[in-house]
XYZ file of C-alpha atoms in Angstrom:
426
model
C 80.692 92.988 -84.773
C 83.840 92.527 -86.854
C 86.616 93.567 -84.456
C 87.336 93.871 -80.756
C 89.645 95.795 -78.433
C 90.670 94.071 -75.210
C 92.094 95.987 -72.243
C 95.006 94.822 -70.076
C 93.727 92.838 -67.078
C 94.494 92.973 -63.401
C 94.554 89.824 -61.250
C 91.437 87.651 -61.205
C 90.066 84.504 -59.564
C 87.306 82.617 -61.371
C 85.430 79.349 -61.274
C 84.019 78.664 -64.758
C 81.305 76.090 -65.377
C 80.205 77.596 -68.704
C 83.119 76.533 -70.913
C 81.835 75.603 -74.361
C 80.921 71.903 -74.672
C 83.449 69.787 -76.535
C 83.251 70.360 -80.277
C 84.917 67.086 -81.314
C 82.571 65.002 -79.169
C 79.492 66.999 -80.217
C 80.228 66.375 -83.914
C 80.610 62.658 -83.218
C 77.404 62.448 -81.166
C 75.384 63.737 -84.106
C 77.047 61.406 -86.618
C 77.285 58.250 -84.527
C 73.595 58.429 -83.618
C 73.001 57.528 -87.293
C 74.597 54.134 -86.598
C 72.408 53.274 -83.604
C 69.138 51.395 -83.203
C 66.813 53.515 -81.125
C 67.078 57.049 -79.839
C 70.322 58.666 -78.708
C 70.027 61.303 -75.994
C 72.660 64.032 -75.835
C 72.811 66.800 -73.238
C 75.190 69.772 -73.246
C 75.587 69.530 -77.039
C 77.660 72.431 -78.376
C 75.273 74.874 -80.011
C 77.861 76.579 -82.198
C 77.882 77.044 -85.964
C 80.126 74.071 -86.785
C 78.304 71.509 -84.683
C 74.838 72.793 -85.573
C 75.845 72.328 -89.210
C 76.603 68.671 -88.444
C 73.246 68.321 -86.696
C 71.490 69.853 -89.697
C 73.300 67.449 -92.039
C 72.099 64.514 -89.922
C 68.522 65.817 -90.325
C 69.047 66.076 -94.078
C 70.232 62.459 -94.085
C 66.895 61.335 -92.708
C 67.355 61.372 -88.925
C 64.628 62.616 -86.627
C 66.048 65.279 -84.326
C 64.096 66.632 -81.347
C 65.728 69.456 -79.365
C 63.970 70.793 -76.274
C 66.824 73.176 -75.472
C 68.340 70.805 -72.904
C 68.447 67.355 -74.488
C 68.833 66.513 -78.150
C 67.216 63.218 -79.171
C 68.324 61.653 -82.445
C 66.784 58.567 -84.022
C 67.518 57.163 -87.465
C 66.264 54.387 -89.720
C 69.401 54.489 -91.813
C 71.142 57.109 -93.940
C 68.914 58.495 -96.686
C 69.997 60.303 -99.830
C 69.472 64.037 -99.434
C 68.267 66.499 -102.052
C 70.285 69.172 -100.249
C 73.973 70.049 -100.555
C 75.407 69.172 -97.138
C 77.124 72.285 -95.754
C 79.803 71.672 -93.106
C 80.528 75.390 -92.659
C 84.036 75.854 -91.279
C 84.483 72.348 -89.894
C 87.311 70.115 -91.109
C 86.181 67.497 -88.602
C 82.666 67.580 -90.014
C 83.502 67.218 -93.688
C 86.226 64.602 -93.204
C 84.235 62.366 -90.859
C 81.130 62.586 -93.018
C 83.264 61.308 -95.920
C 83.930 58.134 -93.933
C 80.332 57.790 -92.760
C 78.794 58.287 -96.217
C 81.324 56.346 -98.301
C 79.300 53.126 -97.889
C 75.808 54.668 -97.686
C 73.350 54.124 -100.517
C 72.930 57.298 -102.544
C 74.742 60.363 -103.858
C 75.913 63.073 -101.468
C 77.592 66.479 -101.914
C 79.657 67.927 -99.041
C 80.857 71.515 -99.006
C 81.798 74.300 -96.583
C 82.639 77.975 -96.286
C 85.381 79.745 -98.255
C 88.029 78.724 -95.716
C 87.043 75.045 -95.611
C 86.986 74.883 -99.412
C 90.707 75.765 -99.383
C 91.735 72.999 -96.999
C 93.291 69.716 -98.230
C 91.002 66.692 -98.411
C 93.132 64.129 -100.245
C 94.421 62.761 -96.926
C 90.846 61.480 -96.527
C 89.666 60.987 -100.081
C 92.658 58.963 -101.305
C 92.657 56.209 -98.648
C 88.879 55.937 -98.993
C 89.207 55.654 -102.773
C 91.845 52.962 -102.293
C 89.257 50.736 -100.559
C 86.546 51.303 -103.165
C 84.888 54.598 -102.234
C 83.510 56.587 -105.173
C 84.616 60.002 -104.015
C 85.701 63.053 -106.012
C 86.122 66.798 -105.762
C 88.041 69.757 -107.112
C 91.763 69.346 -107.799
C 91.322 65.582 -108.232
C 89.533 65.140 -104.922
C 91.731 67.404 -102.799
C 89.303 70.317 -102.425
C 85.619 70.639 -101.562
C 82.908 70.480 -102.723
C 83.186 66.706 -102.546
C 80.940 64.201 -104.327
C 80.283 60.790 -102.768
C 78.402 57.862 -104.298
C 77.979 55.066 -101.775
C 79.889 51.911 -102.674
C 80.954 48.524 -101.318
C 84.185 48.954 -99.369
C 87.043 46.459 -99.099
C 88.747 45.424 -95.867
C 92.027 47.260 -95.369
C 95.315 47.368 -93.504
C 96.161 51.066 -93.652
C 99.335 52.673 -92.334
C 98.916 56.430 -92.051
C 101.953 58.651 -92.507
C 100.420 61.339 -90.283
C 98.901 61.242 -86.809
C 95.427 62.612 -87.482
C 92.249 61.880 -85.548
C 90.228 63.024 -88.558
C 91.880 60.550 -90.946
C 91.673 57.766 -88.372
C 88.019 58.478 -87.601
C 87.021 58.556 -91.271
C 88.693 55.203 -91.860
C 87.132 53.661 -88.736
C 83.673 54.774 -89.877
C 84.341 53.266 -93.301
C 85.595 50.040 -91.672
C 82.296 49.563 -89.828
C 80.663 48.713 -93.160
C 83.636 47.152 -94.989
C 83.632 43.521 -96.179
C 86.056 42.249 -93.533
C 88.213 43.043 -90.512
C 90.267 46.239 -90.931
C 93.384 47.634 -89.252
C 94.590 51.213 -88.999
C 98.093 52.187 -87.820
C 99.492 55.640 -87.139
C 102.983 57.016 -86.365
C 101.888 58.342 -82.957
C 98.634 58.125 -81.055
C 96.155 60.784 -82.185
C 93.032 61.789 -80.282
C 90.847 58.788 -79.605
C 87.261 59.990 -79.097
C 85.959 57.944 -82.031
C 87.323 54.663 -80.678
C 86.088 55.354 -77.145
C 82.592 56.405 -78.149
C 81.995 53.660 -80.724
C 83.269 51.002 -78.303
C 80.891 52.405 -75.706
C 78.092 51.923 -78.246
C 79.058 48.276 -78.803
C 81.310 48.443 -81.872
C 84.037 45.793 -82.032
C 87.132 47.985 -81.912
C 90.414 47.079 -80.244
C 93.389 49.382 -79.756
C 96.869 47.976 -79.237
C 99.445 50.726 -79.061
C 99.392 52.546 -82.413
C 97.271 49.894 -84.146
C 93.478 49.888 -84.188
C 91.488 46.835 -85.326
C 87.889 47.260 -86.450
C 85.353 44.545 -87.217
C 82.351 45.368 -89.431
C 79.072 45.964 -87.622
C 76.931 42.843 -87.355
C 74.000 44.932 -86.149
C 73.179 48.535 -85.340
C 74.866 50.008 -82.274
C 73.480 50.891 -78.842
C 72.176 54.492 -78.693
C 74.269 57.151 -76.983
C 73.262 58.441 -73.562
C 75.835 61.142 -72.978
C 76.466 64.553 -71.474
C 79.078 66.263 -73.608
C 81.964 67.461 -71.404
C 83.509 70.918 -71.633
C 86.029 71.346 -74.434
C 89.634 71.436 -73.153
C 90.681 73.266 -76.322
C 88.249 76.058 -75.400
C 89.071 75.880 -71.690
C 92.758 76.279 -72.531
C 92.326 79.936 -73.518
C 91.336 80.715 -69.925
C 94.107 78.473 -68.582
C 96.590 80.651 -70.494
C 94.794 83.760 -69.246
C 95.449 82.709 -65.621
C 98.983 81.527 -66.383
C 100.085 84.895 -67.840
C 98.210 87.249 -65.462
C 100.043 87.702 -62.121
C 98.205 86.593 -58.962
C 95.393 84.974 -60.950
C 93.765 81.557 -60.923
C 90.888 79.755 -62.610
C 88.982 76.507 -62.020
C 87.666 74.997 -65.249
C 84.785 72.644 -64.455
C 83.505 69.537 -66.230
C 86.323 69.273 -68.796
C 87.283 66.014 -70.520
C 90.561 64.793 -69.000
C 91.280 62.377 -71.862
C 95.089 62.175 -72.036
C 95.028 62.935 -75.764
C 93.197 66.220 -75.070
C 95.100 67.807 -72.162
C 98.655 67.740 -73.556
C 98.619 71.549 -73.828
C 97.895 71.765 -70.086
C 100.836 69.413 -69.490
C 103.026 71.722 -71.585
C 101.870 74.708 -69.543
C 102.770 72.772 -66.388
C 106.289 72.183 -67.750
C 106.552 75.923 -68.248
C 105.959 76.395 -64.512
C 102.219 77.028 -64.237
C 100.611 75.489 -61.147
C 97.969 73.050 -62.473
C 95.963 70.329 -60.714
C 93.275 67.893 -61.908
C 90.298 66.232 -60.164
C 88.329 63.439 -61.930
C 84.563 63.482 -61.319
C 83.234 61.000 -63.930
C 84.541 58.301 -66.288
C 81.949 56.714 -68.616
C 82.696 57.403 -72.285
C 85.460 59.869 -71.283
C 87.274 60.820 -68.078
C 85.778 64.147 -66.957
C 86.760 66.517 -64.176
C 88.013 69.943 -63.077
C 91.290 71.686 -63.910
C 92.714 74.343 -61.557
C 95.318 76.713 -63.029
C 97.301 79.207 -60.916
C 99.715 81.861 -62.110
C 103.454 81.293 -61.734
C 106.433 82.745 -63.621
C 106.798 80.836 -66.898
C 109.958 79.436 -68.480
C 110.630 78.387 -72.062
C 110.184 74.794 -73.257
C 110.566 72.777 -76.461
C 107.434 71.132 -77.856
C 108.147 68.324 -80.328
C 106.369 65.161 -79.101
C 102.656 64.258 -79.172
C 102.069 67.230 -81.464
C 98.739 65.808 -82.668
C 97.521 65.978 -79.050
C 97.902 69.758 -78.825
C 97.777 70.934 -82.427
C 94.660 73.048 -81.804
C 96.066 74.648 -78.665
C 99.467 75.691 -80.071
C 98.333 79.226 -80.992
C 97.196 79.869 -77.403
C 100.271 78.114 -75.999
C 102.366 80.462 -78.137
C 100.965 83.408 -76.168
C 102.351 81.736 -73.032
C 105.700 81.312 -74.852
C 105.728 85.063 -75.508
C 105.313 85.703 -71.766
C 107.953 83.168 -70.652
C 111.639 83.595 -69.887
C 113.851 82.189 -72.638
C 113.307 80.744 -76.123
C 110.479 78.239 -76.659
C 110.635 75.969 -79.702
C 107.887 74.147 -81.648
C 108.921 71.267 -83.944
C 107.127 68.618 -86.046
C 104.049 70.827 -86.420
C 103.614 70.950 -90.230
C 99.933 70.147 -89.658
C 99.470 73.715 -88.405
C 99.861 74.946 -91.975
C 96.643 73.268 -93.167
C 94.248 74.308 -90.418
C 91.615 77.065 -90.729
C 94.589 79.262 -91.626
C 98.322 78.604 -91.980
C 98.676 78.787 -88.228
C 102.462 78.864 -88.268
C 102.458 81.994 -90.427
C 99.560 83.646 -88.595
C 101.067 82.989 -85.143
C 104.501 84.217 -86.270
C 103.199 87.398 -87.916
C 100.899 88.124 -84.976
C 103.630 87.753 -82.358
C 106.027 89.881 -84.410
C 103.358 92.590 -84.586
C 103.297 92.441 -80.770
C 107.046 93.078 -80.613
C 108.075 89.478 -79.914
C 111.134 87.951 -81.618
C 110.078 84.846 -83.598
C 111.904 82.616 -86.074
C 109.852 80.521 -88.519
C 110.799 77.183 -90.093
C 108.741 74.793 -92.227
C 107.583 72.568 -89.339
C 107.433 75.100 -86.538
C 108.891 78.222 -84.988
C 110.799 79.569 -81.978
C 109.598 82.337 -79.677
C 111.836 84.495 -77.481
C 109.811 85.643 -74.511
C 109.535 89.378 -73.993
C 107.168 92.245 -73.329
C 104.003 92.100 -75.414
C 103.073 95.397 -77.062
C 99.669 96.583 -78.257
C 98.999 95.618 -81.866
C 96.286 95.170 -84.472
C 95.869 91.481 -85.420
C 94.044 89.936 -88.383
C 92.620 86.527 -87.463
C 92.359 85.450 -91.138
C 88.987 83.930 -90.253
C 90.596 81.473 -87.812
C 88.757 81.238 -84.491
C 91.776 79.956 -82.546
C 94.052 82.720 -83.821
C 91.397 85.299 -82.910
C 90.909 83.995 -79.358
C 94.647 83.489 -78.753
C 95.536 87.109 -79.497
C 92.517 88.348 -77.586
C 93.953 86.503 -74.560
C 97.318 88.160 -75.293
C 95.453 91.418 -74.756
C 95.259 90.592 -71.047
C 98.970 91.512 -70.863
C 98.608 94.626 -73.027
C 95.697 96.153 -74.884
C 95.039 94.322 -78.158
C 92.926 94.902 -81.268
C 91.756 91.820 -83.205
C 89.883 91.884 -86.523
C 87.583 89.283 -88.112
C 86.172 87.838 -84.909
C 82.848 86.436 -86.168
C 84.657 83.101 -86.649
C 84.700 82.635 -82.848
C 81.034 81.623 -83.054
C 82.057 78.433 -84.868
C 83.382 76.925 -81.622
C 82.923 79.132 -78.532
C 79.758 81.292 -78.664
C 80.033 82.526 -75.053
C 83.764 83.319 -75.180
C 83.274 87.070 -74.777
C 80.703 86.626 -72.011
C 83.372 84.831 -69.974
C 86.147 87.208 -71.001
C 84.158 90.188 -69.720
C 84.472 88.708 -66.226
C 88.208 89.382 -66.505
C 88.604 92.635 -68.446
C 86.927 95.333 -70.521
C 85.911 94.388 -74.049
C 84.979 96.920 -76.725
C 83.397 95.794 -80.014
C 83.531 97.637 -83.319
C-alpha cells in the first residue's frame, strides 16, 4: 500500500469516538513513567509507530512494561544504559525529549531515527543542553542524528529561547529536574504545555508565570501516572476540515483534549466561518471533551499569532484556505520548514498542483481560494501532508503517494475516512 485514490464526497454526519489517541501525551507518558516511584498505568495509549518506538526505548532503558491490550503498566528502577541503539523512528518529539531525559542519566546512549528524522535539525536541543554541561554530540557538530549522549552533571540555568517550541522547552525542563539548582526557561510566546501540566500532576515543582517557567530539581521520584490519553486534536482536525469543506456535513469528535494550546487550529477554522462548539467532560491532567463541527461557507483569514499552537495543523488548515472565499495568509511560520518535510514547500506545490493560486515567502504563504482540481500529490514521507491532501480529495478526487507514513500517527485514519467516501489503495 504505497498510494491511495480518494473519491469526492457527498454530505455526511458522523460521531467519531475512535480518533487516534494524542501522540504528544503518549510519548510523554512513556518517558515520564521513568521518573516515577511505582507503577504508572496508561490507558488509550497511541499504538502507532512513533509512540511504540518511544515505549520500546523505555524498555531498552530498563523499565518493565506490561501491556494487556487495554492498559500499559510501566515501572522503573532508574534509567539503565542500553546495549541497543535507541531508534525514535520518525519522531522529532521522541528524539528531542529523550535528549533532555538522558542528558543527566548515568551511561552512554545513542539516539537515531529514520531517513527523514536524520535530516532534521537537532542543534536547537543539543546546544542549550551542551551549554549546561551535557556531553552530547552528533553529525554536523551535533545538528543531525544519530546523537551520542554521555550522562553528565548539569548546571542550573536561566535560558531564554528564541523560538516557541514545546520540544525545546520540554527537553530543558527534563534536564532541569536533575540539574544542580533552580532553573528558569523563557520563550517568546507560549508553546504547548503538556510537559508542565503532566509533571506538575506527578508532583514536580514547576511554576509557570506567563512566558517564564521555573523548575526545581527533583528531591524524590515522582508520583506514578494514572491517565487515560485523550484523543489527539491534531488528528481530529483532519475530520474537522472534512466537515467544514463538505456542504451539509457535520462531525462530533469525542474525547479530545481541549487544552488551549492544542485547539488553536479549531479557533482559526471558527474565524473562517465554520460552526464549532465545545463541551468539557473531564479536567484532571488536561481538559478533555467533545468538539462539534458543522459546515458553513468559509472566508479567508490571516494566521500570524500563536503559530506554535497550530504548527502541526497548518497543512490541513491550508486545505480549508483553498476552499474559502478570498486570500488567506500565513506568517511567522518558518518552523514549518524543518518538520517531517519542508511543509511550506510541500503545501505550496501540492495546492498549485490542485489548481490553487499560492504565493510562497520564507516564513509562510498566501492562498487564494478557488476550485480544487484532481491531482497527484507526493507526501514526501510526511504524514500530515499525506492526510491533508487526502482530505482535499473530499472536494475532488485526489491521488496521494507515499502514504505508509500515516501509520506513524493515525493508524485507523483510513478506517474512519471510509465512512465518508470511497478509498482505493494501490
